[in-house]
XYZ file of C-alpha atoms in Angstrom:
595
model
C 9.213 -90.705 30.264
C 12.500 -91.525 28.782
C 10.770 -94.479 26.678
C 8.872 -91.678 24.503
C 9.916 -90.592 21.300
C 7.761 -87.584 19.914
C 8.984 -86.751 16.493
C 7.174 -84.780 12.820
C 7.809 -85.364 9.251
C 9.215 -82.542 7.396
C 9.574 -82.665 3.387
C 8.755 -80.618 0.101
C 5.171 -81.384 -1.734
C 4.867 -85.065 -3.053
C 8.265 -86.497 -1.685
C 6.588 -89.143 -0.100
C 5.624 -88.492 3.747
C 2.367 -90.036 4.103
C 3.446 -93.174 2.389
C 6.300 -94.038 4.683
C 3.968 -92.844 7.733
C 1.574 -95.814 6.377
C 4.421 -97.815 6.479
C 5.690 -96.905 9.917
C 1.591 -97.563 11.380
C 2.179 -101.049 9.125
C 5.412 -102.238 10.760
C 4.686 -101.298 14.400
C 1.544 -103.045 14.057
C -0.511 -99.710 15.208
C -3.158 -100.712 12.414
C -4.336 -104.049 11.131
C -4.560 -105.049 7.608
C -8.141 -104.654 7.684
C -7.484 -101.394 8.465
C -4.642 -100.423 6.327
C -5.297 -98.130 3.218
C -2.844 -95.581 1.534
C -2.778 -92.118 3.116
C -4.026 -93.241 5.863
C -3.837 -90.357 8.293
C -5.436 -88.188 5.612
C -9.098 -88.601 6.391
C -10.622 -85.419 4.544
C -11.853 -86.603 0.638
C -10.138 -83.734 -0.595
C -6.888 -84.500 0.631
C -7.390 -88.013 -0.738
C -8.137 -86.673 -4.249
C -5.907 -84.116 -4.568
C -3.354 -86.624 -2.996
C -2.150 -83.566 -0.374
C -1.801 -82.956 3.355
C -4.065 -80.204 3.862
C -4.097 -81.013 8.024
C -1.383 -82.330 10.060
C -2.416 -85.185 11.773
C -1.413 -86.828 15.276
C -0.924 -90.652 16.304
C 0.948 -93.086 18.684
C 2.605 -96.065 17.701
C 3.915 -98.850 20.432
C 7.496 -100.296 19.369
C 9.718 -102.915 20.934
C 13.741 -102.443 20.593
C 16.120 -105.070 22.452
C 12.877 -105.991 24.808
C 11.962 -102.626 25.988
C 8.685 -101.000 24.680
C 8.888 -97.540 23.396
C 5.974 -95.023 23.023
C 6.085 -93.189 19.261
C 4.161 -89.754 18.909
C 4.369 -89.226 15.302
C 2.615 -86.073 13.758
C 2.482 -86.725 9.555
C 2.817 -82.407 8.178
C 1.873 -80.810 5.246
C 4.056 -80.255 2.737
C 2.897 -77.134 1.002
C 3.807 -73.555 1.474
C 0.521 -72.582 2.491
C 0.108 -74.710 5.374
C 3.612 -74.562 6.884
C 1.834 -72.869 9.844
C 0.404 -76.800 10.345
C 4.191 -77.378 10.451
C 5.054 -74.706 12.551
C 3.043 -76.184 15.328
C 3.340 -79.321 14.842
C 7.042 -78.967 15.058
C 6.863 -77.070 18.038
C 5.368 -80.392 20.018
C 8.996 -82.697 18.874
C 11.906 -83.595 19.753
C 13.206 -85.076 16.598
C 11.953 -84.838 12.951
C 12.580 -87.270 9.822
C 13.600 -84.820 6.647
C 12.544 -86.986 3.779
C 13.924 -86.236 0.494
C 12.941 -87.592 -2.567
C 16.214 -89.283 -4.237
C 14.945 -88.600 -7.718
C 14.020 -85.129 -7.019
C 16.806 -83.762 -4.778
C 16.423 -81.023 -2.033
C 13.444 -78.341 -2.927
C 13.120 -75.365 -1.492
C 10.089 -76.128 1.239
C 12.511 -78.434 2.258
C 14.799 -76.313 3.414
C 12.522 -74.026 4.756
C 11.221 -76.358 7.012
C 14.176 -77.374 8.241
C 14.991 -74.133 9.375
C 11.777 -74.239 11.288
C 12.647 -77.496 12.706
C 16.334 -76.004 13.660
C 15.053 -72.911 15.768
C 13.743 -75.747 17.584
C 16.256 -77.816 18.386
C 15.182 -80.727 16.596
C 17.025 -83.497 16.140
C 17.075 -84.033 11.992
C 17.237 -87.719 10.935
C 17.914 -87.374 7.087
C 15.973 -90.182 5.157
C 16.377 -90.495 1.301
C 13.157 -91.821 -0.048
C 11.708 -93.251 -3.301
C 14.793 -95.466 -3.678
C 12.985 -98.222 -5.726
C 12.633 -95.744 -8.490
C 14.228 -95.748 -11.781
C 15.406 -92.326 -11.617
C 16.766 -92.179 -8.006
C 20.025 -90.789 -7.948
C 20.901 -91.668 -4.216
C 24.747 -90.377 -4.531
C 24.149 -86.329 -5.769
C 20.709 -86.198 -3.708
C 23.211 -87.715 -0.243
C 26.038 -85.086 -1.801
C 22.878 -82.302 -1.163
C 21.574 -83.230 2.133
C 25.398 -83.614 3.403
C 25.771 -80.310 2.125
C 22.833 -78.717 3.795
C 22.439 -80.275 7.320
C 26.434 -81.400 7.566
C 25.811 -84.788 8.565
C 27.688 -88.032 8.547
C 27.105 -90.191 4.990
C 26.179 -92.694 6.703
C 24.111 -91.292 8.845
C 21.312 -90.760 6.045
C 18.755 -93.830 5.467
C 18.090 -94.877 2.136
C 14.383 -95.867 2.198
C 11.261 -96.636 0.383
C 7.593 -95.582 1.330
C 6.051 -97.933 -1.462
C 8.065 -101.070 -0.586
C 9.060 -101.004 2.720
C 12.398 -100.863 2.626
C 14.547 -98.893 5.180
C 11.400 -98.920 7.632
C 12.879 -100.960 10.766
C 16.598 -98.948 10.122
C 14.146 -95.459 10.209
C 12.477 -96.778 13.658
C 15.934 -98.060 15.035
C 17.230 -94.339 14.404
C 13.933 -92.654 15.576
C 14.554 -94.674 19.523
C 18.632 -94.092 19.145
C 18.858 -90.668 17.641
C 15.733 -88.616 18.727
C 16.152 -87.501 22.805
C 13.872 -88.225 25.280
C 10.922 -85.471 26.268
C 12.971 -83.223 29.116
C 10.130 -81.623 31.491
C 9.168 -82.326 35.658
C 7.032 -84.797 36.271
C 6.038 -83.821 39.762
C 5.510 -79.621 38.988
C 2.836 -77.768 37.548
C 0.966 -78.578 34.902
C 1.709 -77.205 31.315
C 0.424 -78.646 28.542
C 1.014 -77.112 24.912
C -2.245 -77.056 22.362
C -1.232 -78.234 19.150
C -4.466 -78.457 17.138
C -7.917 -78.473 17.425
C -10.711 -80.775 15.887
C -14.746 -80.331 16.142
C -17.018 -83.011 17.159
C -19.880 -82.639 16.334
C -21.398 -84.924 19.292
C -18.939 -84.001 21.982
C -17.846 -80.554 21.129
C -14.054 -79.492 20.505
C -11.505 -82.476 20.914
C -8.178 -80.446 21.700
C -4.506 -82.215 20.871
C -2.139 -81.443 23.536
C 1.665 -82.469 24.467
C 2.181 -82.476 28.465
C 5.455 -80.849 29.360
C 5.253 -80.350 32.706
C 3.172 -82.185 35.332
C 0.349 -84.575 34.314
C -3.510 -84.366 33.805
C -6.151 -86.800 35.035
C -9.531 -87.443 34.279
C -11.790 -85.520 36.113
C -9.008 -82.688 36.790
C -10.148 -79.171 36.947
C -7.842 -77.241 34.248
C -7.470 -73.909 32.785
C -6.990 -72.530 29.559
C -4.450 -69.807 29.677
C -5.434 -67.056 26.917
C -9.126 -67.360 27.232
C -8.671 -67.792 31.392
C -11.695 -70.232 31.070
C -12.087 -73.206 33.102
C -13.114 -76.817 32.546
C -13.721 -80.007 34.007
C -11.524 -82.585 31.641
C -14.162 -85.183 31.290
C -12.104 -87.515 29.226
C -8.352 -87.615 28.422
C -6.518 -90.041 26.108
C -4.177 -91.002 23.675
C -4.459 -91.133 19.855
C -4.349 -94.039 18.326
C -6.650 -94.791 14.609
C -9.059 -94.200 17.150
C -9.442 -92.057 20.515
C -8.330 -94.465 23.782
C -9.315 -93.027 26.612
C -7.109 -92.819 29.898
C -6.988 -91.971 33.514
C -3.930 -90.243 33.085
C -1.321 -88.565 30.863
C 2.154 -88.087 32.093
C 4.868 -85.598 31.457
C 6.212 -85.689 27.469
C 3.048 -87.653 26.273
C 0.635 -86.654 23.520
C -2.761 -87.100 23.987
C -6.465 -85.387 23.678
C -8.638 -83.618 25.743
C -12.622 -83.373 25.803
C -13.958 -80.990 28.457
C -17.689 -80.253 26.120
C -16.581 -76.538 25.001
C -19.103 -75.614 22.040
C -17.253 -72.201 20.955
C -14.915 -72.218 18.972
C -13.279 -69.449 19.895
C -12.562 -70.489 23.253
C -9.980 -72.740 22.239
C -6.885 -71.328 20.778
C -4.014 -73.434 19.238
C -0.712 -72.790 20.868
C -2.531 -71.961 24.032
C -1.375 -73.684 27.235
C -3.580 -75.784 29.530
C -3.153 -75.931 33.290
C -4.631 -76.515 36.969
C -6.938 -74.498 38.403
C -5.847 -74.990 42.127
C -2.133 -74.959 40.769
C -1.796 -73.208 37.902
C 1.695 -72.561 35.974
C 2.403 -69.028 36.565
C 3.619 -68.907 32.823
C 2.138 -69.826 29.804
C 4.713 -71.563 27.744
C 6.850 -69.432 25.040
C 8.191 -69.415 21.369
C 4.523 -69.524 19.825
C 3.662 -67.195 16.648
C 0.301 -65.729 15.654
C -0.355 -67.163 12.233
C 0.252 -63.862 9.619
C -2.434 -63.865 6.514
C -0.557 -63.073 3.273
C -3.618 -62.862 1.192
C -7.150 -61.392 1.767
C -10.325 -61.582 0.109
C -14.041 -61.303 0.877
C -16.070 -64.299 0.749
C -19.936 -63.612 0.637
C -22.854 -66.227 0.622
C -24.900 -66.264 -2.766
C -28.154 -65.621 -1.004
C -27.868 -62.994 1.310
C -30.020 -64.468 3.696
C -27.439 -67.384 4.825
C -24.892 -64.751 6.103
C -25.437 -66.191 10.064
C -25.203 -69.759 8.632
C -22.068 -68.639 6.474
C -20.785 -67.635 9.626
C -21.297 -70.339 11.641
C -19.540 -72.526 8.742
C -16.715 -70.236 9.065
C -16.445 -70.658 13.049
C -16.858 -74.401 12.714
C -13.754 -74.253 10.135
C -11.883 -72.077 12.081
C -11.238 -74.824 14.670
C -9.860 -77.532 12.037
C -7.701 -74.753 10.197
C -6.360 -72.467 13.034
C -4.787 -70.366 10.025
C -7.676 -68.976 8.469
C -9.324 -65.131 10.123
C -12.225 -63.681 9.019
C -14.232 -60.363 10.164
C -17.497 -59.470 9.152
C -17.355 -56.515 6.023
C -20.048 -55.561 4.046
C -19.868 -54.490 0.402
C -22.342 -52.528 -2.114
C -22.456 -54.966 -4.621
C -22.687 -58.272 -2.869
C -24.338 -57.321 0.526
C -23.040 -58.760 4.042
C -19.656 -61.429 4.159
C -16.546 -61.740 5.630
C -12.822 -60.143 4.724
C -10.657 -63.041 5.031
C -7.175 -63.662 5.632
C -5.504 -67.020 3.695
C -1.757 -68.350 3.894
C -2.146 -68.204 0.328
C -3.616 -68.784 -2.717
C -4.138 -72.674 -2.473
C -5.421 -71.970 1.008
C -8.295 -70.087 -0.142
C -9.447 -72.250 -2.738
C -9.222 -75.587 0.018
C -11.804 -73.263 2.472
C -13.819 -72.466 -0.799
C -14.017 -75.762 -1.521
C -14.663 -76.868 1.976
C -17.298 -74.512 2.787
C -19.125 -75.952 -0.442
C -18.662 -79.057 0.811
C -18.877 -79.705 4.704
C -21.578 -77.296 5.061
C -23.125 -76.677 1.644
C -23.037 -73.233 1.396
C -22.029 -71.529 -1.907
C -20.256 -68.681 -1.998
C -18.784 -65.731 -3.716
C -14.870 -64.828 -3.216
C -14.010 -61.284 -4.494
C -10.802 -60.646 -6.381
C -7.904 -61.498 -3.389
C -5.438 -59.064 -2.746
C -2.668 -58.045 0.193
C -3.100 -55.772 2.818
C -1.212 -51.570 2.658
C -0.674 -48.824 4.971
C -1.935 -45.598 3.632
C -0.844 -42.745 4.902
C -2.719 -39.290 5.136
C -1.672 -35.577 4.461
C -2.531 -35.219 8.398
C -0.174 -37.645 8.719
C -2.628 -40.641 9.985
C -1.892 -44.318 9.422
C -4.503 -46.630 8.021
C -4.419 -50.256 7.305
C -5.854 -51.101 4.034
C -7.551 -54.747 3.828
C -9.700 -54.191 0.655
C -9.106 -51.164 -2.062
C -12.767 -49.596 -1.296
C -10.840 -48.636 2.344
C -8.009 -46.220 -0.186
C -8.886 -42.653 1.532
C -9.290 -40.170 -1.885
C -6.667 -39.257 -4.074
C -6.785 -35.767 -2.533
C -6.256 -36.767 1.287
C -3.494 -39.079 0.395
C -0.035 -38.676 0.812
C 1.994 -42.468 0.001
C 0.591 -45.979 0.293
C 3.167 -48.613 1.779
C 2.800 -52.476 0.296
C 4.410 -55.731 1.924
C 7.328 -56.852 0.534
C 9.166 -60.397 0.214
C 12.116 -62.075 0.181
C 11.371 -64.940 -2.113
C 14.185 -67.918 -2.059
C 13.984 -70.015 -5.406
C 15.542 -73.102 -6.097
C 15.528 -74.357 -9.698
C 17.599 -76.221 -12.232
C 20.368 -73.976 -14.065
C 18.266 -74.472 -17.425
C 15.604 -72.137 -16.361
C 17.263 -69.225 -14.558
C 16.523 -66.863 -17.543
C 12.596 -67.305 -17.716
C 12.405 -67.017 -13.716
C 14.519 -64.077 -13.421
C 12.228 -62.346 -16.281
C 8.948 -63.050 -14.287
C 10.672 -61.979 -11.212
C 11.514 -58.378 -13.025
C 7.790 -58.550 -14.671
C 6.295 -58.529 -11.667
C 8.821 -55.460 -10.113
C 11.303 -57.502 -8.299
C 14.972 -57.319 -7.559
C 17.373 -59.698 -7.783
C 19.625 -60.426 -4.189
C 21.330 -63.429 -4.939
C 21.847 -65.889 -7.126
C 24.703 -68.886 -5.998
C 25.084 -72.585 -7.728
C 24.114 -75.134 -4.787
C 25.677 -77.765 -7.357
C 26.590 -77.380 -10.845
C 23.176 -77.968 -12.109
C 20.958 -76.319 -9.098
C 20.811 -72.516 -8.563
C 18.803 -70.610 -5.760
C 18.056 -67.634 -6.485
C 16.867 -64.849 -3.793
C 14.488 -61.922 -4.932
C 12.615 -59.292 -3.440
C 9.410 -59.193 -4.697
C 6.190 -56.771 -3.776
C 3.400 -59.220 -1.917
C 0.748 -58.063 -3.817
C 2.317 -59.511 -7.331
C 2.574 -62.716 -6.787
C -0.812 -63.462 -4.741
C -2.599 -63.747 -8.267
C -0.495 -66.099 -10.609
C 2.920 -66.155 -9.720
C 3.397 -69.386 -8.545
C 1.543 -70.771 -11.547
C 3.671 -69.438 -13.624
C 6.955 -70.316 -12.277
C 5.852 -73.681 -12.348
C 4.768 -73.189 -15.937
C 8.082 -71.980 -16.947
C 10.226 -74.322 -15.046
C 8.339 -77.318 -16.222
C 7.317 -77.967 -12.651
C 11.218 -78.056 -11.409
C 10.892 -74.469 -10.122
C 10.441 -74.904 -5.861
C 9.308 -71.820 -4.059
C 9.175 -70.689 -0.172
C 8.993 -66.786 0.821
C 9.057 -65.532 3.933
C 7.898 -60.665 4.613
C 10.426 -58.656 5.135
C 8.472 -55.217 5.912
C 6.634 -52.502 3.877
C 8.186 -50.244 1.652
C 6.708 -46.849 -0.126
C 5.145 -47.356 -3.703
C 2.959 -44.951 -6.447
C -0.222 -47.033 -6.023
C -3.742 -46.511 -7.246
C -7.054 -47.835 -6.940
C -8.860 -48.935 -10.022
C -12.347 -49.592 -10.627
C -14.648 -50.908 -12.493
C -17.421 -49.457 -13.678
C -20.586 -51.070 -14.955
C -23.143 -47.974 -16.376
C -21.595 -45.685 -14.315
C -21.927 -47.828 -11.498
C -19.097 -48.853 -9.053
C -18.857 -52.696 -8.403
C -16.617 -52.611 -5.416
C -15.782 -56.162 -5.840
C -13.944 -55.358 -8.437
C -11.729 -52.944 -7.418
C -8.120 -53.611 -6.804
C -4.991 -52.051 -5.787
C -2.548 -51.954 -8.472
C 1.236 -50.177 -9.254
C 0.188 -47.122 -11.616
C 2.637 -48.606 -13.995
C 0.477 -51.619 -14.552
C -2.753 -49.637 -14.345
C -3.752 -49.484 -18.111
C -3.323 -52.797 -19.182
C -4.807 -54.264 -16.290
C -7.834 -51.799 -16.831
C -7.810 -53.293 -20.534
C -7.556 -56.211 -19.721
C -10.146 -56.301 -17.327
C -12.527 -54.909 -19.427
C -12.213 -57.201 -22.238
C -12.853 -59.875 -19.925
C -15.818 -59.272 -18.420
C -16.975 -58.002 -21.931
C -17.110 -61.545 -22.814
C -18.579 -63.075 -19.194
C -21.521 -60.621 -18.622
C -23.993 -61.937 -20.443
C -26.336 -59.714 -23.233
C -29.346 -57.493 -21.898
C -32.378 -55.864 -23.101
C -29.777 -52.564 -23.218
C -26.294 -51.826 -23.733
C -23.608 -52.524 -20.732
C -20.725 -50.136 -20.863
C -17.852 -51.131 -19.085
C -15.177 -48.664 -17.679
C -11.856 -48.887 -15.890
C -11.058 -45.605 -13.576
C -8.361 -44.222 -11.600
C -10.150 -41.807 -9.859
C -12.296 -39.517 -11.993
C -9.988 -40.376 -15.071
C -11.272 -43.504 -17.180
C -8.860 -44.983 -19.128
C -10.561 -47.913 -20.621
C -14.004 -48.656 -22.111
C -15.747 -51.945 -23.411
C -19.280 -52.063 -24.536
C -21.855 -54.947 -24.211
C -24.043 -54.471 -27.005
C -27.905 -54.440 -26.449
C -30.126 -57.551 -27.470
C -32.579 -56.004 -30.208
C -36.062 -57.040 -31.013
C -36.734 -56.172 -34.790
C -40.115 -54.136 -34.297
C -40.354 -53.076 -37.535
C -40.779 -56.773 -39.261
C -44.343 -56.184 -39.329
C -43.852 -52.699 -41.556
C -44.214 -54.822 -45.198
C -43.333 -52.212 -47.513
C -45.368 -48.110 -46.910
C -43.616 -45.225 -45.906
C -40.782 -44.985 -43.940
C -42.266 -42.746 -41.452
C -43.998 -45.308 -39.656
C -40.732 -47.761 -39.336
C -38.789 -44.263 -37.881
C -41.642 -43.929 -35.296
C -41.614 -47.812 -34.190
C -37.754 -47.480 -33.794
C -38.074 -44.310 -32.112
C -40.681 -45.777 -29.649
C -37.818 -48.806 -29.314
C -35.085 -46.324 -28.377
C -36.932 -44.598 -25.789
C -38.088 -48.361 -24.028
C -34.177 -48.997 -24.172
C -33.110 -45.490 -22.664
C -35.584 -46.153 -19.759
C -34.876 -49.620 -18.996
C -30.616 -48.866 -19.087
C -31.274 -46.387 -15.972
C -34.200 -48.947 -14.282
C -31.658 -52.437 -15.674
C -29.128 -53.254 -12.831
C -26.274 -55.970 -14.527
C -26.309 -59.296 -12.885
C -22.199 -60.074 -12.485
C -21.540 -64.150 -12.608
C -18.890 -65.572 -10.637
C -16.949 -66.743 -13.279
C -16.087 -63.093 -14.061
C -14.749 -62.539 -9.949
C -12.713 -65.460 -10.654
C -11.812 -64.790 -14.600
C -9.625 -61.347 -13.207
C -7.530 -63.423 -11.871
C -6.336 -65.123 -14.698
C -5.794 -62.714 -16.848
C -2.820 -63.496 -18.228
């Protein structure tokens, strides 16, 4: 046990982690050239294209120091602030971590919030300045930062380079002096901490595991705690480029598990595996629940795939612990799911995933947070979607989430960032100079305004310097209302949303111009209303397509051109109450970027 090092990468977006991972599988030999490719570890095509860590991924590497073999555990994390709940777990399964920071870029702020998450571990931090062979590393402020943030030693941080090489052996040397040995008891009970979860789709659900008590064998009858369903572990094994399969795994190692479950549910991550005969009387602690920040409704396009929709979603589910989904059903699009995302990036990765693992196409309604709402009896209700708003008349104040939003940014662009932050209703906290060029300011800021565009738009305004991280801080009372849209007096529930009264009217306006120029012309005219309540307060009309009847009327009285066009408006008056108004996606997806 005290040869294994199990150890995460932390960083901000694009500062470089699965580059020096490649490098790290290069130099301990774990893969061959044949082998060797960049990103390795990210195997799903959209995380190659849109050169992101969606998943965090899990493999050993052997390494020999002074003649004594070592066994690595290295788990490669995400770096965005959608998926820190990857990180969170991942995180929770180390000892040590290597905080990478990009030399040219300095300290951002998903940095730092992962390296709180790596603190209320205990980790041991092993600071590692990357990107060194580049022309606009400045190695000196960006060690003056780190120094600054973590209090190290100087000398103590490794300059390094993913691309060529350098630093690698110094980062490994570190990782065997500097990261401590797993602590746990070889010869007790068996406890065993689920770290994520992949599906098979010969073998079932492959579960990743770190041993922390005890050891499990081949063969071994073993229990999952929070399901309190039993298995026979079939096949154990560490993780190399590919599974290799053992008898046994002993205290502190990482390895896998297949035991042929088919549901997903029945595995959770951050559950704990034990014996049957001798089970650990507790399951192990410091855990979270993953908390959705933004929810939205995802539908199939043919209502007829809803059970294959939903087997998609179960099957995703186990690759992305993150994402929850129950079954709602809405007037305008039939049966689907209310989902919960870590954000908005999140939601378009499952959109895009759902199209293509499983080839379903779908429709995502407008995405919003979710409220209390409380009644004049005094009754709490949890709001998930705005059709669930009890009427004006039984309601007495809606709660929304609020945030505490920490952003980091260069001195330049504190005016534009601080007038967003007041656009969309937020308060300033805090605002201190981390050097004489970097300030962080903290705001609190109402959920629901920056699920749509916000972090767009700081990006837009900071030319892409702007870093971002947010963590809730509770509800708090505000004058919302519930807007809809109206297509010929119809409600299209999809559309409704949730909105600060202050903001009502030229959302409604806006709205309404929009889909004016997305739904497409009919036989009769489409008039398009935004409500509060019974009140309408804005109005766009899709004008009718018209046939000219009277061409053939060549001259004659104009009696018989009146009685054609009469004829016409009659046809049109019938068909605009028969006529229902097809709604394309584009115009679910155009609300939200409507600025």
């Amino acid at each position: 046990m005290k040869h294994i090092r199990n150890f995460c990468i932390i960083a901000h977006i694009d500062h470089g982690k699965s580059t020096l991972a490649d490098r790290l599988l290069e130099y301990t030999n774990t893969i061959t050239s044949r082998e060797a490719q960049a990103q390795l570890l990210d195997d799903m095509d959209l995380e190659r294209e849109r050169g992101i860590t969606i998943k965090s991924h899990a493999i050993q590497m052997d390494y020999i120091e002074d003649g004594q073999p070592y066994i690595l555990n290295l788990i490669d994390t995400p770096g965005h602030v959608d998926f820190s709940y990857e990180v969170s777990r991942s995180i929770a399964a180390c000892e040590g971590a290597l905080l990478i920071v990009d030399a040219s870029q300095g300290i951002q702020a998903q940095t730092i919030s992962n390296l709180y998450l790596a603190l209320e571990h205990d980790l041991e931090i092993i600071p590692i300045l990357n990107k060194m062979d580049l022309p606009g590393a400045m190695p000196e402020e960006v060690k003056d930062q780190i120094i600054e943030l973590i209090g190290c030693k100087r000398e103590d941080i490794i300059p390094a380079s993913g691309k060529t090489g350098m630093g690698v052996h110094d980062i490994l040397r570190a990782i065997v002096e500097r990261v401590p040995a797993p602590k746990g008891n070889p010869d007790g009970e068996l406890q065993a901490l689920i770290f994520d979860s992949v599906f098979d789709s010969f073998r079932g659900i492959v579960a990743y595991f770190k041993v922390l008590n005890g050891e499990i064998r081949k063969k071994d009858k073993v229990k999952f705690v929070a399901t309190d369903k039993e298995y026979i572990a079939e096949e154990v094994g560490t993780l190399k480029l590919k599974k290799l399969p053992k008898d046994v795994i002993k205290t502190g190692d990482v390895g896998y598990i297949i035991s042929g479950i088919k549901e997903a549910r029945e595995v959770k991550v951050g559950d704990t595996i034990t014996h049957k005969d001798r089970p650990s009387r507790e399951p192990i602690k410091g855990f979270e629940e993953v908390k959705p920040m933004v929810f939205a409704g995802i539908y199939p396009v043919d209502t007829d795939e809803f059970e294959e929709l939903r087997e998609a979603m179960h099957k995703l589910q186990l690759n992305d612990a993150s994402i929850v989904f129950e079954p709602e059903s809405s007037a305008a699009l039939g049966f689907g799911f209310r989902c919960g995302f870590l954000g908005m990036l999140h939601m378009e990765i499952i959109q895009e995933r759902l199209e293509r693992e499983f080839d379903m196409t779908v429709i995502t309604t407008v995405p919003n947070v979710s409220y209390k709402a409380f009644t004049t009896k005094g009754d709490a209700i949890d709001v998930h979607n705005p059709s669930d708003l009890p009427d004006p008349s039984k309601l007495e104040y809606v709660e929304e989430p609020y945030i505490k939003a920490n952003i980091i940014t260069k001195s330049e662009f504190v005016g534009p960032v601080m007038s967003l932050c007041i656009q969309k209703r937020g308060s300033v906290v805090n605002q201190s100079y981390l050097t004489s060029d970097r300030v962080e300011l903290i705001f609190e800021i109402p959920m629901g305004e920056i699920v749509f565009d916000f972090y767009d738009r700081l990006k837009t305004i900071s030319k892409g310097y702007a870093s971002f991280d947010y963590h809730q801080i509770g509800y708090r009372r505000s004058d919302l209302v519930r807007l809809d849209i109206l297509l010929n007096g119809e409600h299209v529930d999809a559309l409704s949303s949730l909105i600060h009264r202050s903001n009502s009217y030229d959302f409604g306006k806006k709205i309404c111009e929009k889909l004016r120029e997305l739904i497409p012309r009919q036989q009769f005219e489409i008039i398009i209303q935004a409500s509060i309540g019974a009140k309408i307060i804005a109005r766009e009309t899709v004008k009718a397509l018209r046939k000219d009847v009277t061409a053939k009327c060549y001259g004659g009285d104009i009696s018989r051109k009146r009685k054609l066009l009469e004829k016409q408006k009659k046809g049109k008056k019938r068909m605009r109450q028969v006529g229902n108004v097809e709604i394309p996606q584009s115009a679910f997806m155009a609300v939200l970027k409507l600025d």
